[in-house]
XYZ file of C-alpha atoms in Angstrom:
422
model
C -40.749 7.421 1.607
C -39.413 10.460 -0.228
C -38.004 13.848 0.674
C -35.249 14.988 3.055
C -35.977 12.310 5.661
C -35.597 9.550 3.085
C -32.270 11.008 1.990
C -31.048 11.089 5.583
C -32.115 7.474 6.154
C -30.517 6.341 2.893
C -27.306 8.116 3.842
C -27.281 6.501 7.278
C -27.930 3.088 5.755
C -25.028 3.487 3.337
C -22.724 4.715 6.104
C -23.600 1.734 8.322
C -23.130 -0.686 5.416
C -19.718 0.826 4.705
C -18.678 0.563 8.355
C -19.755 -3.098 8.400
C -17.811 -3.891 5.220
C -14.682 -2.174 6.506
C -14.967 -4.055 9.797
C -14.981 -7.385 7.942
C -11.999 -6.383 5.825
C -10.036 -5.535 8.982
C -11.267 -8.503 11.032
C -12.702 -11.299 8.848
C -13.803 -13.123 12.013
C -16.024 -11.078 14.361
C -17.698 -12.374 17.505
C -20.776 -11.156 19.340
C -18.935 -10.583 22.633
C -15.492 -9.722 21.277
C -13.712 -6.351 21.144
C -15.584 -5.483 17.940
C -19.085 -6.362 19.101
C -20.576 -3.130 17.691
C -19.186 -3.989 14.267
C -20.548 -7.527 14.603
C -24.050 -6.168 15.166
C -23.726 -3.968 12.088
C -22.636 -6.950 10.011
C -25.570 -9.005 11.250
C -27.946 -6.186 10.354
C -26.574 -5.920 6.808
C -25.715 -9.575 6.203
C -27.817 -9.972 3.043
C -26.275 -6.990 1.235
C -22.759 -7.796 2.358
C -23.055 -11.457 1.392
C -24.357 -10.555 -2.067
C -21.608 -7.978 -2.701
C -18.692 -10.147 -1.581
C -19.943 -13.236 -3.412
C -20.616 -11.348 -6.637
C -17.509 -9.146 -6.728
C -14.805 -11.104 -4.889
C -16.052 -14.688 -4.695
C -15.865 -14.572 -0.892
C -18.597 -16.191 1.202
C -19.988 -14.638 4.372
C -21.425 -16.776 7.167
C -23.165 -15.233 10.169
C -24.904 -16.675 13.208
C -25.719 -15.325 16.687
C -22.147 -15.996 17.856
C -19.913 -14.941 14.981
C -19.551 -13.481 11.506
C -16.926 -15.026 9.212
C -15.842 -13.615 5.856
C -14.054 -16.469 4.103
C -11.406 -14.676 2.100
C -9.258 -16.140 -0.655
C -6.238 -13.940 -1.412
C -5.773 -12.487 -4.876
C -2.223 -13.836 -4.949
C -1.052 -17.013 -3.237
C 2.636 -16.107 -3.108
C 2.539 -13.115 -0.738
C 4.083 -14.141 2.584
C 4.604 -10.595 3.887
C 1.627 -10.447 6.248
C 1.905 -13.342 8.698
C -0.196 -13.967 11.768
C 1.368 -12.316 14.807
C 1.532 -12.902 18.519
C -1.329 -11.320 20.452
C 1.208 -9.569 22.696
C 2.983 -6.236 22.784
C 5.915 -7.592 20.781
C 3.585 -8.865 18.006
C 6.260 -11.186 16.639
C 5.350 -12.929 13.360
C 4.375 -16.588 13.399
C 7.076 -19.035 12.414
C 6.565 -22.144 10.288
C 6.350 -24.292 13.412
C 3.711 -22.033 14.970
C 1.556 -22.332 11.865
C 1.817 -26.126 12.082
C 0.935 -25.986 15.782
C -2.045 -23.771 14.977
C -3.426 -26.348 12.563
C -2.793 -29.230 14.977
C -4.430 -27.261 17.807
C -7.531 -26.544 15.749
C -7.794 -30.228 14.838
C -7.483 -31.226 18.491
C -10.129 -28.702 19.553
C -12.487 -29.929 16.860
C -12.314 -33.466 18.265
C -12.422 -32.401 21.905
C -14.962 -31.329 24.489
C -16.508 -27.957 25.217
C -13.807 -27.250 27.816
C -10.110 -28.048 27.678
C -7.037 -27.482 29.836
C -3.908 -26.247 28.109
C -1.895 -29.163 29.482
C -4.349 -31.660 28.040
C -4.453 -29.793 24.744
C -0.660 -29.873 24.598
C -0.657 -33.657 25.061
C -3.040 -34.047 22.111
C -0.886 -31.799 19.956
C 2.241 -33.779 20.864
C 0.539 -36.999 19.749
C -0.531 -35.422 16.452
C 2.957 -33.967 15.900
C 4.415 -37.467 15.951
C 3.038 -38.001 12.435
C 5.872 -39.389 10.268
C 5.219 -36.856 7.518
C 5.645 -33.963 9.942
C 8.832 -35.481 11.308
C 10.131 -35.923 7.760
C 9.396 -32.254 7.119
C 11.519 -31.261 10.108
C 8.646 -30.358 12.456
C 9.039 -31.666 15.992
C 7.082 -30.818 19.129
C 7.716 -32.610 22.426
C 7.087 -29.970 25.135
C 10.568 -30.651 26.511
C 11.817 -27.167 25.647
C 10.554 -23.838 26.961
C 10.525 -22.458 23.407
C 8.049 -25.161 22.422
C 5.711 -24.205 25.252
C 6.076 -20.547 24.241
C 5.044 -21.467 20.697
C 1.925 -23.245 21.927
C 1.089 -20.323 24.225
C 1.372 -17.945 21.245
C -1.050 -20.118 19.262
C -3.527 -20.185 22.146
C -3.337 -16.402 22.593
C -4.148 -15.957 18.917
C -7.196 -18.203 19.305
C -8.218 -16.191 22.379
C -8.022 -12.972 20.364
C -10.063 -14.492 17.556
C -12.699 -15.699 20.000
C -12.245 -19.421 19.373
C -11.283 -19.893 23.028
C -12.413 -18.115 26.187
C -10.146 -18.246 29.227
C -11.899 -19.552 32.351
C -9.015 -19.756 34.830
C -5.228 -19.571 34.921
C -2.798 -17.888 32.539
C -0.407 -18.993 29.826
C 2.727 -17.677 31.554
C 2.157 -20.091 34.434
C 1.903 -22.975 31.971
C 5.075 -21.922 30.139
C 7.014 -21.739 33.414
C 5.615 -25.084 34.571
C 3.887 -23.643 37.632
C 0.257 -23.968 36.585
C -2.340 -24.746 33.945
C -5.101 -22.894 32.087
C -8.731 -23.825 31.495
C -10.643 -22.678 28.405
C -14.145 -22.786 27.029
C -14.148 -23.918 23.397
C -16.579 -21.897 21.279
C -17.511 -24.496 18.741
C -19.469 -22.239 16.370
C -16.545 -19.865 16.085
C -14.146 -22.787 15.702
C -16.230 -24.182 12.842
C -15.794 -20.927 10.921
C -12.001 -20.947 10.967
C -11.292 -22.867 7.713
C -11.546 -20.623 4.658
C -10.348 -22.882 1.828
C -12.707 -23.808 -1.009
C -11.647 -27.453 -0.762
C -10.864 -29.404 2.367
C -7.137 -30.092 2.806
C -7.847 -33.823 3.012
C -9.164 -33.693 -0.582
C -6.002 -32.111 -1.961
C -3.743 -34.634 -3.679
C -0.789 -32.444 -4.706
C 2.381 -32.748 -2.624
C 4.186 -29.540 -3.598
C 3.300 -26.624 -1.290
C 2.440 -24.148 -4.053
C 0.387 -26.740 -5.918
C -1.518 -27.593 -2.738
C -2.444 -23.933 -2.295
C -3.715 -23.784 -5.857
C -5.869 -26.878 -5.357
C -7.293 -25.602 -2.063
C -8.392 -22.332 -3.677
C -9.300 -23.545 -7.190
C -12.677 -22.583 -8.602
C -14.879 -24.895 -10.649
C -13.875 -25.575 -14.257
C -13.777 -22.295 -16.193
C -15.213 -23.649 -19.443
C -16.922 -20.484 -20.699
C -15.976 -16.848 -21.297
C -18.438 -15.740 -18.624
C -16.788 -17.916 -15.963
C -13.286 -16.873 -17.020
C -14.203 -13.179 -16.889
C -15.834 -13.697 -13.501
C -12.667 -15.351 -12.156
C -10.572 -12.412 -13.408
C -12.977 -9.906 -11.832
C -12.788 -11.734 -8.519
C -8.991 -11.823 -8.562
C -8.655 -8.124 -9.423
C -11.182 -7.085 -6.779
C -9.457 -9.211 -4.141
C -6.105 -7.610 -4.911
C -7.499 -4.084 -4.884
C -9.146 -4.760 -1.521
C -6.164 -6.549 0.033
C -2.983 -5.196 -1.528
C -1.508 -1.713 -1.060
C -0.743 -1.423 -4.801
C -1.879 -3.367 -7.862
C 0.888 -3.095 -10.461
C -0.028 -3.667 -14.081
C 3.163 -5.608 -14.764
C 2.096 -8.224 -12.187
C -0.958 -9.127 -14.282
C -1.350 -11.567 -17.160
C -2.315 -10.225 -20.568
C -5.933 -11.346 -20.074
C -6.135 -9.749 -16.629
C -4.654 -6.477 -17.854
C -7.007 -6.350 -20.835
C -10.019 -6.964 -18.594
C -8.884 -4.338 -16.074
C -8.362 -1.810 -18.857
C -11.966 -2.299 -19.983
C -13.599 -2.611 -16.552
C -11.395 -0.426 -14.323
C -14.046 2.235 -13.782
C -16.735 -0.300 -12.899
C -14.532 -2.316 -10.497
C -13.104 0.667 -8.636
C -16.517 2.360 -8.411
C -18.050 -0.723 -6.795
C -15.208 -0.910 -4.271
C -15.519 2.805 -3.508
C -19.267 2.506 -2.956
C -18.911 -0.337 -0.463
C -15.752 0.679 1.392
C -15.073 4.374 0.815
C -11.652 3.569 -0.657
C -10.704 6.041 -3.377
C -8.931 4.860 -6.557
C -5.629 6.482 -7.409
C -4.682 5.515 -10.948
C -1.094 5.869 -12.111
C 0.848 4.833 -15.167
C 2.215 1.792 -13.313
C -0.898 0.633 -11.444
C -3.753 1.376 -9.090
C -3.998 1.921 -5.353
C -7.285 2.120 -3.467
C -6.450 4.920 -1.039
C -8.094 4.943 2.387
C -9.043 8.498 3.471
C -9.705 7.217 7.012
C -6.290 5.523 7.201
C -7.323 2.520 9.261
C -7.495 -0.351 6.756
C -3.857 -1.246 7.244
C -1.756 -3.601 9.315
C 1.544 -2.010 8.236
C 2.072 1.739 8.580
C 4.453 4.141 6.923
C 5.543 6.667 8.012
C 5.558 5.542 11.616
C 6.793 7.167 14.786
C 9.855 5.892 16.601
C 13.374 4.908 15.637
C 12.461 2.068 13.273
C 9.842 4.179 11.516
C 12.366 6.984 11.009
C 15.035 4.639 9.641
C 12.526 3.014 7.286
C 11.491 6.396 5.909
C 15.103 7.499 5.398
C 16.007 4.244 3.629
C 12.896 4.575 1.470
C 14.158 7.932 0.267
C 17.574 6.422 -0.451
C 16.073 3.519 -2.420
C 13.739 5.816 -4.336
C 16.757 7.615 -5.788
C 18.570 4.396 -6.726
C 19.049 3.631 -10.410
C 18.974 -0.132 -9.903
C 19.241 -2.925 -7.343
C 20.794 -2.004 -4.002
C 22.672 -4.549 -1.920
C 21.659 -4.849 1.763
C 25.287 -4.147 2.682
C 25.016 -0.760 0.965
C 21.852 -0.021 2.946
C 23.642 -0.997 6.165
C 26.428 1.430 5.286
C 23.800 4.089 4.656
C 22.330 3.455 8.127
C 25.758 4.048 9.649
C 25.934 7.383 7.821
C 22.404 8.315 8.901
C 23.251 7.509 12.516
C 25.845 10.286 12.480
C 23.279 12.810 11.297
C 20.109 11.597 13.037
C 21.331 9.321 15.828
C 20.439 11.865 18.472
C 16.779 11.113 17.760
C 17.188 7.325 17.775
C 17.099 4.840 20.607
C 20.417 3.925 22.204
C 20.278 0.331 20.943
C 19.861 1.504 17.327
C 23.102 3.493 17.586
C 25.145 0.496 18.701
C 27.752 -0.648 16.134
C 26.741 -3.882 14.406
C 22.973 -3.320 14.616
C 22.767 -1.963 11.058
C 21.879 -5.284 9.308
C 19.001 -5.867 11.736
C 17.712 -2.312 11.239
C 17.918 -2.740 7.467
C 16.039 -6.054 7.660
C 13.210 -4.492 9.679
C 12.919 -1.635 7.190
C 12.963 -3.927 4.159
C 10.316 -6.194 5.670
C 7.984 -3.215 5.855
C 8.833 -1.834 2.404
C 8.296 -5.219 0.745
C 5.001 -5.752 2.590
C 3.760 -2.378 1.312
C 4.661 -3.136 -2.295
C 7.318 -0.413 -2.287
C 10.312 -2.674 -2.923
C 11.107 -6.237 -3.914
C 14.021 -8.504 -2.996
C 15.922 -10.105 -5.869
C 19.159 -12.074 -6.202
C 20.863 -8.867 -7.340
C 19.634 -6.855 -4.376
C 16.666 -4.725 -3.330
C 14.781 -3.174 -6.250
C 12.521 -0.137 -5.652
C 9.022 -0.345 -7.091
C 7.287 2.632 -8.734
C 5.155 3.603 -5.716
C 8.334 4.216 -3.723
C 8.981 7.305 -5.858
C 6.681 9.366 -3.665
C 9.179 9.008 -0.834
C 11.989 10.548 -2.867
C 13.158 13.977 -1.767
C 11.794 16.326 -4.397
C 12.742 19.742 -5.601
C 11.477 22.731 -3.628
C 7.958 23.819 -4.530
C 8.030 27.089 -6.480
C 5.082 29.435 -6.871
C 5.508 31.734 -9.852
C 3.190 34.620 -10.745
C 0.328 33.388 -12.876
C 1.389 29.748 -12.801
C 0.404 26.587 -11.038
C 2.612 25.089 -8.354
C 5.327 22.901 -9.816
C 6.256 19.634 -8.186
C 8.980 17.100 -8.649
C 7.620 14.297 -10.870
C 8.306 11.782 -8.109
C 6.091 13.648 -5.677
C 2.774 14.489 -7.388
C 0.671 17.326 -5.928
C -1.941 15.059 -4.394
C 0.536 12.543 -2.980
C 0.501 11.878 0.732
C 2.699 9.506 2.658
C -0.248 7.240 3.517
C -1.534 6.788 -0.046
C 0.084 3.403 -0.572
C -0.182 1.816 2.865
C -3.654 0.249 2.808
C -3.440 -3.402 3.801
C -5.844 -5.760 5.695
C -5.022 -8.923 7.779
C -5.504 -12.275 6.080
């Protein structure tokens, strides 16, 4: 088919493919009857193209069946702990170490169990598994004797409900936590089977050190040729450009930087074609900017007291000549409260809350690649410069508009906040 109709159909096909790819980047596990069922149907329709693109460019596998679609993602860097799983509640508190352990033990118990399970029974199985001597030696205990322990298990279950691994049949988690009732769930075994995303099963990993275990679980086959080594570098760079808000050149090895220098146009063009993300290339690195502003789990700027404080501290850090101690930032919050406190919540104006406010702001700035914590203090990263207060814009006769170097003409406050959930 040729002509205008063919162009319209091709355009619609590309738009649908892009929507499906973006849906998988935001939610790597989609279910047929979940909150993103429309996206699931798009992914199913374009499975072949999506599978080929992700396998070729990022080394990620895509599995689909009538119940679920699972993009098995391996992160470009294994040391980024700034985007934890979060409670499926309004507070959205990050998962603790113990909750991650409980999540793994719960998945193992569900895998061995029946098609339906009560939360009380599930808890008993988790308690038995948690009695493993190695877990006890690592300081992980779980006995159900404390309310906090039941809250942790309820948080794990709510996450599995959101992901579609479980479906609530009767009861609610609050009743279980308070000891006044139980909850019954259907276990969706096909969705459960898609949860693991490691290249090697954990039982096959022999290393004992945590970082070494991660490396073994995500290691590719032996890279004994230039073609395989270049492919591994391309996968890593693509993963980081898709996942991370900023890819800094000084975070790369010499081989990775050399490859990116040669192949930057090709890599960023392929990402743009699939996702609609637009490359912004700077002297310090690359960001794939999202014009639609929805491929992010951390936002800046953000409304509310904490968002305002974060933005003000970002401007302060952007003007710093070197590392800044958290105590200095806390003092700066006290000063800002005098000027802006009328717009803040009452609790944020209370004396002594400054360290907590600083910690919340730094957590966001570090997650967005705008700052890094060091032993000497908080160090601003180059992308933070766009939050510096610049000189006034001047329009002179016959000249272009002049901007402060830290705030380039095309800069917007959302340019460096693209981030998807792992």
